[in-house]
XYZ file of C-alpha atoms in Angstrom:
278
model
C 36.864 97.477 -78.824
C 34.137 100.072 -79.384
C 34.529 102.079 -82.575
C 31.677 104.557 -82.022
C 28.664 105.262 -79.813
C 25.285 106.729 -80.770
C 23.850 107.970 -77.473
C 20.610 109.171 -79.037
C 19.703 105.743 -80.431
C 21.385 103.780 -77.605
C 23.707 101.872 -79.944
C 27.436 101.230 -80.181
C 29.520 99.781 -82.989
C 32.400 97.321 -82.899
C 34.690 96.115 -85.681
C 34.463 92.352 -85.889
C 36.693 90.899 -88.590
C 36.350 93.344 -91.452
C 32.794 94.356 -90.563
C 31.374 97.152 -88.463
C 28.501 95.664 -86.450
C 26.125 97.672 -84.267
C 24.508 96.668 -80.983
C 21.461 98.088 -79.227
C 20.877 98.705 -75.501
C 17.472 98.441 -73.880
C 16.320 101.306 -71.650
C 17.374 99.369 -68.554
C 20.892 98.659 -69.820
C 21.289 102.166 -71.252
C 20.523 103.771 -67.893
C 23.286 101.759 -66.255
C 25.980 101.465 -68.918
C 25.565 103.918 -71.811
C 27.450 106.790 -70.152
C 30.478 104.506 -69.679
C 30.709 103.502 -73.359
C 33.057 105.389 -75.680
C 35.766 104.788 -78.246
C 38.652 102.606 -77.098
C 36.549 100.964 -74.400
C 36.790 97.182 -74.322
C 33.473 95.371 -73.926
C 32.633 91.724 -73.304
C 28.915 91.027 -73.659
C 26.239 88.573 -74.745
C 23.476 89.205 -77.252
C 19.901 87.957 -77.486
C 18.397 86.394 -80.579
C 16.551 89.622 -81.312
C 17.438 92.229 -83.944
C 15.897 95.587 -84.715
C 16.312 98.321 -87.315
C 17.951 101.606 -86.303
C 18.660 104.227 -88.993
C 17.931 101.634 -91.682
C 20.516 99.227 -90.259
C 19.982 95.918 -88.512
C 21.397 95.925 -84.986
C 21.715 93.199 -82.364
C 20.157 93.407 -78.896
C 22.639 93.290 -76.006
C 21.482 90.797 -73.371
C 24.021 91.728 -70.680
C 27.619 92.815 -70.134
C 30.352 90.658 -68.617
C 33.127 93.256 -68.648
C 33.625 96.923 -69.520
C 37.186 98.235 -69.363
C 38.820 101.528 -70.312
C 41.737 100.210 -72.320
C 43.767 103.444 -72.342
C 43.606 104.029 -68.584
C 43.544 100.328 -67.676
C 40.475 100.921 -65.492
C 37.812 98.243 -65.056
C 34.429 99.995 -65.191
C 32.279 96.886 -64.739
C 33.164 93.268 -64.010
C 30.233 90.913 -63.564
C 32.457 88.122 -62.216
C 33.733 90.440 -59.473
C 30.172 91.565 -58.746
C 29.175 87.942 -58.184
C 32.149 87.323 -55.903
C 31.330 90.467 -53.917
C 27.747 89.248 -53.480
C 28.932 85.946 -52.009
C 31.464 87.648 -49.721
C 28.825 90.096 -48.478
C 26.339 87.335 -47.692
C 29.058 85.460 -45.821
C 29.908 88.474 -43.667
C 26.683 88.742 -41.642
C 26.081 86.976 -38.319
C 22.271 86.937 -38.418
C 19.617 86.893 -41.124
C 15.935 87.593 -40.610
C 13.874 85.902 -43.328
C 10.693 87.957 -43.477
C 7.486 87.532 -45.438
C 4.411 89.737 -45.318
C 0.916 89.187 -46.683
C -0.991 92.354 -47.533
C -4.430 93.680 -48.353
C -5.456 94.006 -51.986
C -7.329 96.877 -53.574
C -11.034 96.820 -54.206
C -11.737 96.364 -57.896
C -11.216 99.682 -59.738
C -9.921 101.330 -56.576
C -7.564 104.130 -57.612
C -5.896 105.333 -54.443
C -4.786 102.278 -52.554
C -2.208 101.689 -49.839
C -1.522 98.034 -48.960
C -1.579 97.068 -45.292
C 0.061 94.104 -43.592
C -2.441 91.331 -42.822
C 0.031 88.665 -41.693
C 3.752 88.380 -40.994
C 6.109 85.452 -40.653
C 9.823 85.370 -39.946
C 12.789 83.179 -39.027
C 15.928 84.536 -37.422
C 18.938 82.419 -38.395
C 22.555 82.657 -37.240
C 25.689 82.231 -39.367
C 25.720 78.487 -38.640
C 22.302 78.121 -40.232
C 20.538 77.532 -36.900
C 17.084 79.010 -36.325
C 17.308 81.266 -33.261
C 13.694 82.451 -33.102
C 10.623 82.429 -35.300
C 7.406 84.408 -35.215
C 4.104 84.757 -37.036
C 0.718 86.360 -36.496
C -2.117 88.239 -38.130
C -2.108 92.046 -38.005
C -5.181 94.237 -37.588
C -5.748 96.562 -40.526
C -6.649 100.236 -40.183
C -7.452 101.618 -43.625
C -9.579 98.608 -44.553
C -11.862 98.373 -41.549
C -13.194 95.151 -43.013
C -10.824 93.116 -45.169
C -12.356 92.865 -48.630
C -13.425 89.629 -50.313
C -10.667 89.858 -52.893
C -7.968 89.758 -50.199
C -9.739 86.992 -48.267
C -10.056 84.886 -51.409
C -6.475 85.425 -52.606
C -4.925 84.668 -49.202
C -7.459 81.893 -48.467
C -7.859 83.715 -45.182
C -9.846 82.130 -42.351
C -11.513 85.346 -41.259
C -12.646 83.929 -37.902
C -9.122 82.778 -37.100
C -7.858 86.175 -38.208
C -10.127 88.059 -35.800
C -9.391 85.672 -32.932
C -5.606 86.022 -33.082
C -4.828 89.362 -34.762
C -2.561 91.857 -33.016
C -2.146 95.586 -33.580
C 0.463 96.944 -35.963
C 2.155 98.572 -32.947
C 2.620 95.126 -31.332
C 4.167 93.761 -34.522
C 6.300 96.912 -34.739
C 7.610 96.387 -31.201
C 8.331 92.715 -31.877
C 10.313 93.559 -34.994
C 12.108 96.390 -33.215
C 13.218 94.073 -30.391
C 14.635 91.516 -32.828
C 16.532 94.179 -34.780
C 17.971 95.831 -31.658
C 19.120 92.529 -30.160
C 20.540 90.794 -33.249
C 21.154 93.511 -35.922
C 20.209 91.084 -38.710
C 20.135 91.602 -42.427
C 16.481 91.259 -43.388
C 15.981 88.945 -46.374
C 12.854 89.507 -48.473
C 11.748 88.471 -51.935
C 11.134 91.658 -53.937
C 10.299 95.218 -52.922
C 6.675 94.732 -51.875
C 7.468 93.729 -48.282
C 9.826 96.666 -47.835
C 7.203 99.075 -49.169
C 4.472 97.558 -46.984
C 6.599 98.162 -43.888
C 7.203 101.760 -44.932
C 3.447 102.258 -45.460
C 2.804 100.793 -42.005
C 5.156 103.271 -40.343
C 3.396 106.186 -42.033
C -0.162 104.957 -41.412
C 0.523 104.576 -37.688
C 2.849 107.602 -37.328
C 5.719 105.475 -36.049
C 9.440 106.053 -36.419
C 10.876 103.502 -38.889
C 12.922 100.742 -37.300
C 14.343 99.702 -40.687
C 16.052 101.477 -43.573
C 16.980 100.441 -47.093
C 20.418 99.197 -46.021
C 18.906 96.663 -43.618
C 17.416 94.597 -46.440
C 18.676 91.959 -48.824
C 16.290 91.732 -51.775
C 16.794 88.114 -52.798
C 14.853 88.629 -56.042
C 17.116 91.507 -57.150
C 20.148 89.500 -56.103
C 19.062 86.674 -58.409
C 18.372 89.067 -61.281
C 21.806 90.682 -60.935
C 23.674 87.414 -60.464
C 22.054 85.527 -63.340
C 21.423 88.574 -65.581
C 17.671 87.966 -65.630
C 15.498 90.445 -67.523
C 12.184 89.454 -65.970
C 11.139 88.941 -62.375
C 11.441 85.433 -60.989
C 8.804 84.013 -58.664
C 9.923 82.757 -55.258
C 8.334 79.362 -55.745
C 9.706 79.055 -59.272
C 13.170 79.688 -57.829
C 12.579 76.986 -55.190
C 11.464 74.467 -57.820
C 14.489 75.294 -60.002
C 16.950 74.712 -57.163
C 15.325 71.695 -55.520
C 13.818 70.019 -58.608
C 10.475 69.511 -56.899
C 7.079 71.180 -57.096
C 5.686 73.122 -54.159
C 2.244 74.609 -53.626
C 2.027 78.270 -52.660
C -0.638 78.846 -50.031
C 0.091 82.557 -49.361
C 0.886 81.979 -45.721
C 3.570 84.318 -44.378
C 5.247 81.835 -42.027
C 5.483 79.175 -44.761
C 6.757 81.677 -47.327
C 9.444 82.867 -44.909
C 10.682 79.254 -44.699
C 10.724 78.978 -48.498
C 12.675 82.247 -48.693
C 15.305 80.781 -46.382
C 15.531 77.581 -48.448
C 16.015 79.581 -51.660
C 18.653 81.694 -49.905
C 20.493 78.541 -48.755
C 20.373 77.079 -52.254
C 21.668 80.301 -53.784
C 24.586 80.435 -51.338
C 25.489 76.825 -52.128
C 25.259 77.393 -55.898
C 27.162 80.704 -55.908
C 30.040 79.327 -53.847
C 30.455 76.417 -56.240
C 30.137 78.798 -59.185
C 32.825 81.133 -57.815
C 35.269 78.222 -57.421
C 34.658 77.162 -61.023
């Protein structure tokens, strides 16, 4: 039970045995949970190995919360176990998933105002039985970077001749994506926010009405961070290696990365279902 809360210093105090012990919230945790902490609130949480000094007292760092409950009103404010179950139920409720990966331009060195553009896309549309319905991939012609810079070419290991031979316009990619969304209404699975932002930039650059919104996407990176209470970002290929216990080389090819995204998604579903039963 919480004895007191210091909102200014982002700490709260609990009586453990005969001692009053204080705990510290990081900025990230404070933004989410601090307003819900008060006297007579029951908290279940884990701490890190770190300690810091606040007002001449040693306090422990909170790693994450498992449960926050208003004891007087018998109201559960936060339940991480329920959150995990809700994640699994949500992912089970969709009929189609579109696993999408985008490769983008990189800024020139020391370039200040930079808007990334899609250079290549790759996707797999999968039904609720795990069957691949359609797949697609191609290079996309850039507009802001008339000539793709050396930094992008080097990072993506881009065959520039192949790129120019097969590239399509952003409008063609836009129409292809629009057709898939209209026909199947899939949840679009991406790894991180970059792909979502690149699509939004593309709409604006080409003055096109967006065919996606924030509710269409499943950010698999954020899902992992929330499920496993991760503080730092996790790389897609690191996640793959953790699940499958094998190394894999990243070649920055959108169609290959879309396949890896699907495999990580499948592994997460399998793990989370087992975890929820336990």
